[in-house]
PDB file of C-alpha atoms in Angstrom:
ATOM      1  CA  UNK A  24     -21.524  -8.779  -7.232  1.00  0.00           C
ATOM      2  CA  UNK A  25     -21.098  -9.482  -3.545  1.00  0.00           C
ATOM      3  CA  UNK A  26     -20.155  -5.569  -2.321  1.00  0.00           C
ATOM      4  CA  UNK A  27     -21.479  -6.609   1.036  1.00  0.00           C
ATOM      5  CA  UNK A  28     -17.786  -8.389   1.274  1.00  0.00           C
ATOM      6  CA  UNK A  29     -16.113  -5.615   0.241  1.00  0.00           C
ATOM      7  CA  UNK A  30     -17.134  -2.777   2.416  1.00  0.00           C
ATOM      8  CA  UNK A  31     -17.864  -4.914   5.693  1.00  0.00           C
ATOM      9  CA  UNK A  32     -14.346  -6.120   5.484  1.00  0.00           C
ATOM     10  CA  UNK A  33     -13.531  -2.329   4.966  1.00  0.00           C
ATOM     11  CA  UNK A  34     -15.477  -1.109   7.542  1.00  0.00           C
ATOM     12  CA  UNK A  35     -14.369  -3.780  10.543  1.00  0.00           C
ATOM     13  CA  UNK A  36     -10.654  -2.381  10.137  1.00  0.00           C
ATOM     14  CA  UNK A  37     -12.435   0.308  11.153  1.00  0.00           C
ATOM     15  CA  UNK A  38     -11.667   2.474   7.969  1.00  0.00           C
ATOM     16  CA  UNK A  39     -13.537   5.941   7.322  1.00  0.00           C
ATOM     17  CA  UNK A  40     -13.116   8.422   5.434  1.00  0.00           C
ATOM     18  CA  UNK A  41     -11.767  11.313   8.049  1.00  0.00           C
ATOM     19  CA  UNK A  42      -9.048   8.924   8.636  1.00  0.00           C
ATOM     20  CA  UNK A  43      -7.216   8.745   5.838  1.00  0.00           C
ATOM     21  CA  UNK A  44      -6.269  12.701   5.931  1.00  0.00           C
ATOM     22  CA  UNK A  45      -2.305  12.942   5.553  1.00  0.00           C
ATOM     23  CA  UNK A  46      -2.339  16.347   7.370  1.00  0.00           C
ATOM     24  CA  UNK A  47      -2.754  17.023  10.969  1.00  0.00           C
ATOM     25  CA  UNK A  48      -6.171  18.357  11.546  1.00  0.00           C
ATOM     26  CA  UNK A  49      -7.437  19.882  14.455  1.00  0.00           C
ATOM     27  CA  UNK A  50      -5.899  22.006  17.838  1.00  0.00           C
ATOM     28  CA  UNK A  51      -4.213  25.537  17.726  1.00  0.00           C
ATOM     29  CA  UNK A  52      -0.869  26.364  15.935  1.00  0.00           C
ATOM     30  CA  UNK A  53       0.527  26.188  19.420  1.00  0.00           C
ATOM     31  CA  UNK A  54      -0.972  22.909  20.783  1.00  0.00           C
ATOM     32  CA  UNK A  55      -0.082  21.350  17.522  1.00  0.00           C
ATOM     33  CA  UNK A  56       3.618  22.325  18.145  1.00  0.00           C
ATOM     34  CA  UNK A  57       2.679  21.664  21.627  1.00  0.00           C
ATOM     35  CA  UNK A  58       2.046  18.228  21.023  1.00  0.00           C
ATOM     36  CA  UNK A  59       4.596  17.690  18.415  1.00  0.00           C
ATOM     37  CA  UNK A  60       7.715  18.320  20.512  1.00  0.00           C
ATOM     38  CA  UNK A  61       5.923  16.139  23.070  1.00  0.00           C
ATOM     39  CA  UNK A  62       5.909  13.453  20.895  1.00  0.00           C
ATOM     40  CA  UNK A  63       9.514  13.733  19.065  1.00  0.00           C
ATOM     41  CA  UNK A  64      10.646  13.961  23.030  1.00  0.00           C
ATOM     42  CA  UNK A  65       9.345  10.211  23.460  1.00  0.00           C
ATOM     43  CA  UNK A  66      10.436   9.254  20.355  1.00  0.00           C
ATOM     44  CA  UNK A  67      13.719   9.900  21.149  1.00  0.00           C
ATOM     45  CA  UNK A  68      13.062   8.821  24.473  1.00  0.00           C
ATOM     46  CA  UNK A  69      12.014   5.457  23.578  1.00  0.00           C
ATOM     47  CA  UNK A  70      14.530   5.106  20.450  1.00  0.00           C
ATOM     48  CA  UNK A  71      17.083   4.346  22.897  1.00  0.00           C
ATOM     49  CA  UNK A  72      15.257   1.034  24.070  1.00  0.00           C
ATOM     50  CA  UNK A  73      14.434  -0.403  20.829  1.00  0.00           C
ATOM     51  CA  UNK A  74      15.039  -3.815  19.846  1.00  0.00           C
ATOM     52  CA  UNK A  75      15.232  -4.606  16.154  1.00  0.00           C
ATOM     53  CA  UNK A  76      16.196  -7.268  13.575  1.00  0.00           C
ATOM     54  CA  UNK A  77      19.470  -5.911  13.595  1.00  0.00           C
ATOM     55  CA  UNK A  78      20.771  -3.474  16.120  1.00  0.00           C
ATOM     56  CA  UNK A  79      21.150   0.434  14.876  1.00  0.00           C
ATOM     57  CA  UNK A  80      18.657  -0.412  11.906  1.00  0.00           C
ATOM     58  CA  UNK A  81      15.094  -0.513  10.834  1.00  0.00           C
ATOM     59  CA  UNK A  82      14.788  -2.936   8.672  1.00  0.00           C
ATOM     60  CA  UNK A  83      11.653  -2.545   5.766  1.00  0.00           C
ATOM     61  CA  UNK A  84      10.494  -5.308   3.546  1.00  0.00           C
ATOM     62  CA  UNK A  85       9.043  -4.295   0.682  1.00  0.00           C
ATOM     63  CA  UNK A  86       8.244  -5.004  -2.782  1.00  0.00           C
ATOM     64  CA  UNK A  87       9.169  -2.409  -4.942  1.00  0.00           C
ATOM     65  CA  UNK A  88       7.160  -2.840  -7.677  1.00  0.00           C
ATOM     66  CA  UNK A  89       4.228  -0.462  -7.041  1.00  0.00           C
ATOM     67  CA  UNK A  90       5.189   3.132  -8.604  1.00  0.00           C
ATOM     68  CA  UNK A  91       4.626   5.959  -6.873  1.00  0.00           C
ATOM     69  CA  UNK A  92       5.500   4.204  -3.385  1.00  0.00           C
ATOM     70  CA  UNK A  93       7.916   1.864  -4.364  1.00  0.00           C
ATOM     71  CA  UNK A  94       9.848   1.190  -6.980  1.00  0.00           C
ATOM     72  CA  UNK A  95      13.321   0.771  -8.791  1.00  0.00           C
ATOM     73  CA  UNK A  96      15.125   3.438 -10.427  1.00  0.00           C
ATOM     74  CA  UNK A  97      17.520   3.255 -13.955  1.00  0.00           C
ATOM     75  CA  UNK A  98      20.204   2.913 -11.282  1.00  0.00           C
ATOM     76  CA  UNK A  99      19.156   0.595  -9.229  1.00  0.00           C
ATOM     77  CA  UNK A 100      17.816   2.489  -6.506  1.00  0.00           C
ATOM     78  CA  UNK A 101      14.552   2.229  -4.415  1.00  0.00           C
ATOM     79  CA  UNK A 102      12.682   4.951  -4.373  1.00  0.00           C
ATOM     80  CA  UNK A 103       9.138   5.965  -3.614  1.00  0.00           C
ATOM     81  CA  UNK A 104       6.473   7.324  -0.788  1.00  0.00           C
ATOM     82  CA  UNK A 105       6.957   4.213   1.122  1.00  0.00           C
ATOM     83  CA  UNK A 106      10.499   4.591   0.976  1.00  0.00           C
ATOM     84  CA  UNK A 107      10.606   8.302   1.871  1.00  0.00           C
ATOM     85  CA  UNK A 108       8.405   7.369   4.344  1.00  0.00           C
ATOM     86  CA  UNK A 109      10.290   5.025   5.710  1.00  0.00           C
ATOM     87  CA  UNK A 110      13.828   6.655   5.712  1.00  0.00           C
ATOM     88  CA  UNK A 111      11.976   9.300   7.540  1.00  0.00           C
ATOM     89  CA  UNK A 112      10.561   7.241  10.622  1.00  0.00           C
ATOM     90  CA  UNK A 113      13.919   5.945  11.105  1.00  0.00           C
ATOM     91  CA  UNK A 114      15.576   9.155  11.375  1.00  0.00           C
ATOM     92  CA  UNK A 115      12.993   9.737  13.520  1.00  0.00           C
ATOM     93  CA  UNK A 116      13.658   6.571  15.861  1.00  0.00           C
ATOM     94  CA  UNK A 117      17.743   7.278  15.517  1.00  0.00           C
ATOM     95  CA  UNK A 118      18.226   4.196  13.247  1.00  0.00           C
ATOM     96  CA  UNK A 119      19.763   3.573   9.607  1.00  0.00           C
ATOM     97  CA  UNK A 120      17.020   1.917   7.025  1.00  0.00           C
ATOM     98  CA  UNK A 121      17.320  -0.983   5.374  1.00  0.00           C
ATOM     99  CA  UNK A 122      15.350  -2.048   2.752  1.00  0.00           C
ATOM    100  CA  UNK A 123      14.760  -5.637   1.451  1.00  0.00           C
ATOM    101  CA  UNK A 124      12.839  -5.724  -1.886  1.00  0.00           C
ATOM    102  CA  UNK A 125      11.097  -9.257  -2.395  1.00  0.00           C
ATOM    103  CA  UNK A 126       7.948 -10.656  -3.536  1.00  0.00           C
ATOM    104  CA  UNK A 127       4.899  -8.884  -1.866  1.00  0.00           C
ATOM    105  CA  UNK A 128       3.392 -11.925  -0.360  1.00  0.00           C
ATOM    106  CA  UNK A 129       7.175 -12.608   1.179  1.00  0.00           C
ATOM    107  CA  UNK A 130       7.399  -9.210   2.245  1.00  0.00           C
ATOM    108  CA  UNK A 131       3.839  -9.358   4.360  1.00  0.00           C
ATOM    109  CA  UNK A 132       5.689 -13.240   5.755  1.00  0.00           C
ATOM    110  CA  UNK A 133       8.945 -11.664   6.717  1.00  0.00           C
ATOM    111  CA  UNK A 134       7.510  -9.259   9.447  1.00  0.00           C
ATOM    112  CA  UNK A 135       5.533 -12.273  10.641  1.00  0.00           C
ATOM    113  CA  UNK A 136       8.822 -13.851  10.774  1.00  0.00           C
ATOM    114  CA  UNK A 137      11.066 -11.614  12.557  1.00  0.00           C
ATOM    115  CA  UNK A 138      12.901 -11.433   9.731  1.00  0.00           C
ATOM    116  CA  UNK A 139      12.405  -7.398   9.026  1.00  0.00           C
ATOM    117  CA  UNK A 140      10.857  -4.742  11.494  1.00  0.00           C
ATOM    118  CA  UNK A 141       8.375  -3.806   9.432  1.00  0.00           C
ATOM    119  CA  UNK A 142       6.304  -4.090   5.673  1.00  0.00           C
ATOM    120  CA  UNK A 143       5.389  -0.929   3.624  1.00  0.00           C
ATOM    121  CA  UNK A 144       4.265  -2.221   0.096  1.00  0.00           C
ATOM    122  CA  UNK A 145       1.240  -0.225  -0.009  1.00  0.00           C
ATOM    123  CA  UNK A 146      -0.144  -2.845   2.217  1.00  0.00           C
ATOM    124  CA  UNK A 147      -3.700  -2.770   2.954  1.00  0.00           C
ATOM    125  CA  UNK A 148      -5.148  -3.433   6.619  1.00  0.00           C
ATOM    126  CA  UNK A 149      -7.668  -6.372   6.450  1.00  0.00           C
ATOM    127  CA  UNK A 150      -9.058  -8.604   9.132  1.00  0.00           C
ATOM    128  CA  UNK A 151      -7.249 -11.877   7.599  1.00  0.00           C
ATOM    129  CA  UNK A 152      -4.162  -9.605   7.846  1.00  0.00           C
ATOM    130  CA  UNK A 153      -4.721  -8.153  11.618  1.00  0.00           C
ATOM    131  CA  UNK A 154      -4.994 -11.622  12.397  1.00  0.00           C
ATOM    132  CA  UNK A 155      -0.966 -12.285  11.693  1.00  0.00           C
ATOM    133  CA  UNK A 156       0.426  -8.661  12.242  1.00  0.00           C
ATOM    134  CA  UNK A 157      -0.369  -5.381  13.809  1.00  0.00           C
ATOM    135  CA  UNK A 158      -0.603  -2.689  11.783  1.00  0.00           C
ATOM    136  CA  UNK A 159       0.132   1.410  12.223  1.00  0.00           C
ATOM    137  CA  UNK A 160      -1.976   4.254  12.077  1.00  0.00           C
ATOM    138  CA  UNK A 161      -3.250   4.654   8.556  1.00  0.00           C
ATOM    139  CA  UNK A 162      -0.647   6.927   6.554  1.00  0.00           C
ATOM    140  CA  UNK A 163      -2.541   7.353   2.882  1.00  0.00           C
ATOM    141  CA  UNK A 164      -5.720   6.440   0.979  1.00  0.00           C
ATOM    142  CA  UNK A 165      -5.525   3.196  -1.757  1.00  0.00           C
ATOM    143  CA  UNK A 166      -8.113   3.198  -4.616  1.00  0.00           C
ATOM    144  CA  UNK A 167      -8.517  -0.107  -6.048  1.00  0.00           C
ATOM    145  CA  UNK A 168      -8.794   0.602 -10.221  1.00  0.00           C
ATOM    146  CA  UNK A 169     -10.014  -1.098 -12.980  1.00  0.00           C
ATOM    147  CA  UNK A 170      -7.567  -1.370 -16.484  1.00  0.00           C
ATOM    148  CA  UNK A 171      -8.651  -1.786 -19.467  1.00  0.00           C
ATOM    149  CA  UNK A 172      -8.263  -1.669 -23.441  1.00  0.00           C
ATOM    150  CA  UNK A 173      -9.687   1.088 -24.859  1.00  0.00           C
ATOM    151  CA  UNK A 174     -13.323   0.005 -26.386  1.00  0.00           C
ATOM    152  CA  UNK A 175     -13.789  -2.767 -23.891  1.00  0.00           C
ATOM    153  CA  UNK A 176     -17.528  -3.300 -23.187  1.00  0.00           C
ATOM    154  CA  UNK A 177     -16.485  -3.209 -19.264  1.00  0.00           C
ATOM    155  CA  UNK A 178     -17.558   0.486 -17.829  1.00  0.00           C
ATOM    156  CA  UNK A 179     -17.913  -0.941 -14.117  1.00  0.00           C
ATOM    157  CA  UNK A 180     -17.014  -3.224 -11.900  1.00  0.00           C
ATOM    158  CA  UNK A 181     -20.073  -5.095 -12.207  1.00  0.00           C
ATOM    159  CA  UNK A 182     -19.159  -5.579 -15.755  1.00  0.00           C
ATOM    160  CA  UNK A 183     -16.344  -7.479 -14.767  1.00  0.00           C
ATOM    161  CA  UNK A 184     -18.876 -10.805 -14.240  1.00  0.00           C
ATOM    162  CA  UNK A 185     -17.840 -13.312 -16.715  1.00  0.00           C
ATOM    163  CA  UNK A 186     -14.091 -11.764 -17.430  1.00  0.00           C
ATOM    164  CA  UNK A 187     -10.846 -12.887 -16.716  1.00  0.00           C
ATOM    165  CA  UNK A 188      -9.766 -10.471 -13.913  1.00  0.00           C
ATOM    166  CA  UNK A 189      -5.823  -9.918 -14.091  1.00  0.00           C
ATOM    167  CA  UNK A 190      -4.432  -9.135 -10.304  1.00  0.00           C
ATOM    168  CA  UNK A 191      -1.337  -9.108  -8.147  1.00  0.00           C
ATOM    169  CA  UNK A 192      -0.985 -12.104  -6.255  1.00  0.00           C
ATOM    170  CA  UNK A 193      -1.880 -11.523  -2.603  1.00  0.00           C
ATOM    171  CA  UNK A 194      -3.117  -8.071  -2.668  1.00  0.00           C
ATOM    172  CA  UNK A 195      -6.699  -7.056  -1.775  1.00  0.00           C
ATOM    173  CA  UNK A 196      -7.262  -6.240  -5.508  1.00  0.00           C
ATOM    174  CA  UNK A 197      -7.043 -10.613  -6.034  1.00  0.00           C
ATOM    175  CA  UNK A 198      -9.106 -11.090  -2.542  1.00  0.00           C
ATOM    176  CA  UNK A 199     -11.755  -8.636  -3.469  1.00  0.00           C
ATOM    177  CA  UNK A 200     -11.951  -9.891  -7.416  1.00  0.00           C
ATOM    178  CA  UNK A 201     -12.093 -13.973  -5.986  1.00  0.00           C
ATOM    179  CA  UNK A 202     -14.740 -12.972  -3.218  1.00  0.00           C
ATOM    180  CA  UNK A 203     -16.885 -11.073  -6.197  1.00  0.00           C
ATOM    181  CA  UNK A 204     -16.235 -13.126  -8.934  1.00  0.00           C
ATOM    182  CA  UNK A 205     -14.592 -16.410  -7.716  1.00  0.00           C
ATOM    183  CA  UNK A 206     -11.280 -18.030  -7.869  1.00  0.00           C
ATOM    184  CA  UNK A 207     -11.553 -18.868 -11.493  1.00  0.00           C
ATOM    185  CA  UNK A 208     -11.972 -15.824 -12.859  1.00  0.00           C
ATOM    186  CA  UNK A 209      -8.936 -13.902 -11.184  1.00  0.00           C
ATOM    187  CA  UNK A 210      -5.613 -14.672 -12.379  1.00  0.00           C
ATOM    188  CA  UNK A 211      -2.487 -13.759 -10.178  1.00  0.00           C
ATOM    189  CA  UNK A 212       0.804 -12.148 -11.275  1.00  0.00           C
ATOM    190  CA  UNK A 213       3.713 -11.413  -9.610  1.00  0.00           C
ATOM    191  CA  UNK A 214       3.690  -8.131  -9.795  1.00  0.00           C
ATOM    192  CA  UNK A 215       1.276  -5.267 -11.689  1.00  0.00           C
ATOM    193  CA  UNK A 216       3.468  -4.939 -14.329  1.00  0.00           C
ATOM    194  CA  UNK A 217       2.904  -8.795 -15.182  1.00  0.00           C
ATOM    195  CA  UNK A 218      -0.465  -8.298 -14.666  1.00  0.00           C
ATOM    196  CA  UNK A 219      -0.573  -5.230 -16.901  1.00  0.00           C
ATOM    197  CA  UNK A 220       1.706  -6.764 -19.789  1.00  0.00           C
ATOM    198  CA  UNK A 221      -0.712 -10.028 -19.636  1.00  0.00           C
ATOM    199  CA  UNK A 222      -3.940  -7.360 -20.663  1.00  0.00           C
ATOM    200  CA  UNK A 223      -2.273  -5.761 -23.551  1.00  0.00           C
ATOM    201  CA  UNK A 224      -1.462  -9.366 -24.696  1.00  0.00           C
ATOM    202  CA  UNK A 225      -5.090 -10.233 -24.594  1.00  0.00           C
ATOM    203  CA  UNK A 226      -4.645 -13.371 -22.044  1.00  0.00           C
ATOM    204  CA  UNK A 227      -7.299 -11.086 -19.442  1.00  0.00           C
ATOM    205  CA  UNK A 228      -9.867  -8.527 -19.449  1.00  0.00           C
ATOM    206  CA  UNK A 229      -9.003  -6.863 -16.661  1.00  0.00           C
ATOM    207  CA  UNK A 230      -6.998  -5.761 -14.856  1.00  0.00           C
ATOM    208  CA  UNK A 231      -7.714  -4.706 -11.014  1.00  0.00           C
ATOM    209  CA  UNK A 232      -4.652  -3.431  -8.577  1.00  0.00           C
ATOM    210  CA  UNK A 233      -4.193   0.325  -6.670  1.00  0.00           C
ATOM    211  CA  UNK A 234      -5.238   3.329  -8.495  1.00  0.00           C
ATOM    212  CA  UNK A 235      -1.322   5.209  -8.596  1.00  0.00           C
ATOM    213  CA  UNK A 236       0.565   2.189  -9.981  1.00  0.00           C
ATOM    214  CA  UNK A 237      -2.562   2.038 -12.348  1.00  0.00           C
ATOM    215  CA  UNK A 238      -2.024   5.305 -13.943  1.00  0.00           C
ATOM    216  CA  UNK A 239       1.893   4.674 -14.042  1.00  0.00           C
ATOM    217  CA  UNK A 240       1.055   1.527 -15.825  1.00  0.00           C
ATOM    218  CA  UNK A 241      -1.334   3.343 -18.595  1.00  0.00           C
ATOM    219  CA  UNK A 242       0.748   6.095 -18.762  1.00  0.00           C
ATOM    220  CA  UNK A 243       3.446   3.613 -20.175  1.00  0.00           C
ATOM    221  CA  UNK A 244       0.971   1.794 -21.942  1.00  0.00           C
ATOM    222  CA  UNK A 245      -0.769   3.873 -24.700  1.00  0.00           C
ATOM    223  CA  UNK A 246      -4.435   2.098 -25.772  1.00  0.00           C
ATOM    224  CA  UNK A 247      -4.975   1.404 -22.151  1.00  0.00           C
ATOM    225  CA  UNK A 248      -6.955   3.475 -19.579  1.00  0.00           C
ATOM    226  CA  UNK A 249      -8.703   3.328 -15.982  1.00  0.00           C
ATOM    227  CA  UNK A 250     -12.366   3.491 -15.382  1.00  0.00           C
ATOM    228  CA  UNK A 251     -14.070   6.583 -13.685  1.00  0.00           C
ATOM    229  CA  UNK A 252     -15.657   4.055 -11.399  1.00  0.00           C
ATOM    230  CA  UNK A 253     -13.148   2.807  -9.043  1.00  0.00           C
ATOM    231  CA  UNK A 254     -13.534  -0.460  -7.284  1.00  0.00           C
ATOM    232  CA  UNK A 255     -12.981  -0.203  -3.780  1.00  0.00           C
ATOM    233  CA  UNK A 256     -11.345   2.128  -1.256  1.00  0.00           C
ATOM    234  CA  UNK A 257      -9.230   1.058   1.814  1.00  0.00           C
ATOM    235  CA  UNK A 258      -6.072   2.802   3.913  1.00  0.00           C
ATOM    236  CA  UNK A 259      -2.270   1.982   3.396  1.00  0.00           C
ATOM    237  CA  UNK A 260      -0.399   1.163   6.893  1.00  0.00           C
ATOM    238  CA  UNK A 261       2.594   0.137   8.364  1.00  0.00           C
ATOM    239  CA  UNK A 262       3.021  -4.094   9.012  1.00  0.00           C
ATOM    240  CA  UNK A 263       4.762  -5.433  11.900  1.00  0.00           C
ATOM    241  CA  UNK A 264       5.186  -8.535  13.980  1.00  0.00           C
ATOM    242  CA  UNK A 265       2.198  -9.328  16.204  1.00  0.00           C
ATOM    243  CA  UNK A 266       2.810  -7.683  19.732  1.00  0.00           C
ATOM    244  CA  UNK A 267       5.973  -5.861  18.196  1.00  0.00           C
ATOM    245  CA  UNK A 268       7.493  -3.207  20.430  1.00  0.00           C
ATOM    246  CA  UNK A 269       7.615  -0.432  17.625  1.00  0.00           C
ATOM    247  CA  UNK A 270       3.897  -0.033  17.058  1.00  0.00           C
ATOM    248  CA  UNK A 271       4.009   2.805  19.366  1.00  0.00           C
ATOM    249  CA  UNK A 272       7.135   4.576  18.374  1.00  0.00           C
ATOM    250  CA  UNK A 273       6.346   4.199  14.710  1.00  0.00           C
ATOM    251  CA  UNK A 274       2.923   5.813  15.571  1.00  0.00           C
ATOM    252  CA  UNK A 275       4.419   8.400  17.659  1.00  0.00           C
ATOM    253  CA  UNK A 276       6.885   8.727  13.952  1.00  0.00           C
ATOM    254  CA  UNK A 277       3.994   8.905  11.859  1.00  0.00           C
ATOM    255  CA  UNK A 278       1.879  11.552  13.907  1.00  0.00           C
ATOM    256  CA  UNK A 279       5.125  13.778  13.818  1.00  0.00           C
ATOM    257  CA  UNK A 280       5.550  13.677  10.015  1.00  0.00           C
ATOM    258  CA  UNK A 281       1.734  14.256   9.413  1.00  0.00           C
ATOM    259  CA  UNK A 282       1.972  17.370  11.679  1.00  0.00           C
ATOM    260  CA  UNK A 283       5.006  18.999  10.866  1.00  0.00           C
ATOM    261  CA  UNK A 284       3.377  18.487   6.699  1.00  0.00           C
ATOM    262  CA  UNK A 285       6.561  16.344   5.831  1.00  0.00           C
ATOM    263  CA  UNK A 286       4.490  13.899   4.910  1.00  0.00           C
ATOM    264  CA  UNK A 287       2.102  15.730   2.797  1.00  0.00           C
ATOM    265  CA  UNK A 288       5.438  17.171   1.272  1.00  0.00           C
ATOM    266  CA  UNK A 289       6.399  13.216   0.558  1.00  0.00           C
ATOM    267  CA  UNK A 290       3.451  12.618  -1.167  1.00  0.00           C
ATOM    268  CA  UNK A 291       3.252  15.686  -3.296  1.00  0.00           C
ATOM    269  CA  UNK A 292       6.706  14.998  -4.548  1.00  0.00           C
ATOM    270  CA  UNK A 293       5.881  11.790  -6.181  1.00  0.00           C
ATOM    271  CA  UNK A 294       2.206  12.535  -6.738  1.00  0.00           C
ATOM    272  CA  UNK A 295       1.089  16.148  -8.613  1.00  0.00           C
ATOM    273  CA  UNK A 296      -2.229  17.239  -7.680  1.00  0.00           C
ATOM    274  CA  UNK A 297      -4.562  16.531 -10.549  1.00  0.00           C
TER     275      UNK A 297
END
């Protein structure tokens, strides 16, 4: 396997380890609250001069297919840490979200587009992708797992050589397995359900996409399970248009919620501590 791919593509988008903490860490109690009213002050501030795709709104593209951070209820809603997420920016900014579900690799396109202010999909920062968009501050960890049936003779990723890799199309789990293992080994799905559905039908191996949706998916899916030995580690981040105005305000959002532990209390909701 070709790792050297993996972790030099992880490590120019500059991703370590103390920066994927969802808590604030660091400063007194009163430079912390210091520094938080400081920053809701220009996010208010600067909410006021915002220009987005439509006017009073902050519009999220998303595909909301990837359980815990998005996904679509019994009723039809959208829910998820994304979406939480999200909603809670906004608030932040003084607008009203609006969230278009679509195809992931339409979602990543439609911030490139100007068609939505920004992408939260559990999108991965890469340097093919901070070539076409700017990205946020890093807002949670993404494990890259490996599915499989129970009794398969693949216990790591290096046992993958040789299989027929099952991915979502356009996701780092598909540009990691065709950089390892080449483009004929990884097929692309839709979505990770597709993907998922296509393993317990025999027609792949494998099947590699982010660690939550992974134990969603084998929850659902009895005779399935997830290797101890995950298969890469990267950060989750906000998309948005190259040069976009918001990058700063969202930021200024994001440091706010990780603070004040309403993020931390977003993720616990949809994620119980193991």
């Amino acid at each position: 396997m070709k790792k050297i791919n993996r972790r030099s593509f992880l490590a120019a988008a500059g991703l370590t380890a103390a920066a994927l903490a969802l808590t604030a860490c660091g400063g007194s109690a009163s430079s912390t609250a210091s520094s938080t009213a400081s920053s809701a002050a220009s996010s208010t501030s600067a909410a006021a001069e915002l220009t987005t795709v439509e006017a009073g709104k902050l519009t999220m593209a998303t595909n909301a297919t990837f359980p815990p951070y998005e996904m679509t209820t019994d009723s039809g809603e959208i829910e998820g840490i994304d979406v939480d997420t999200a909603k809670a920016i906004a608030e932040k900014l003084g607008l009203e979200l609006q969230i278009d579900d679509m195809d992931f690799d339409a979602a990543l396109l439609s911030v490139q587009q100007g068609k939505a202010d920004i992408v939260m999909a559990g999108v991965t920062v890469t340097d093919e992708r901070k070539a076409v968009m700017d990205f946020s501050d890093s807002y949670a960890t993404g494990i890259q797992s490996i599915i499989v049936p129970e009794g398969s003779d693949i216990a790591s990723p290096d046992d993958l050589a040789g299989k027929k890799i099952g991915t979502q199309r356009g996701t780092t789990g598909y540009i990691y397995c065709s950089d390892d293992f080449g483009d004929d080994a990884v097929v692309a799905y839709d979505d990770g359900l597709t993907a998922v559905q296509a393993l317990k039908n025999g027609q792949v191996d494998a099947v590699v996409i982010d660690n939550a949706p992974a134990k969603e998916y084998v929850a659902a899916n009895p005779g399935l399970v997830i290797l101890d030995t995950s298969y890469a580690e990267e950060d989750y981040a906000i998309g948005m248009a190259k040069g976009s105005a918001l990058e700063d305000a969202v930021n200024a959002a994001l440091e706010e919620l990780k603070a004040d532990g309403t993020l931390q209390s977003i993720v616990d909701k949809y994620i119980t501590a193991e």
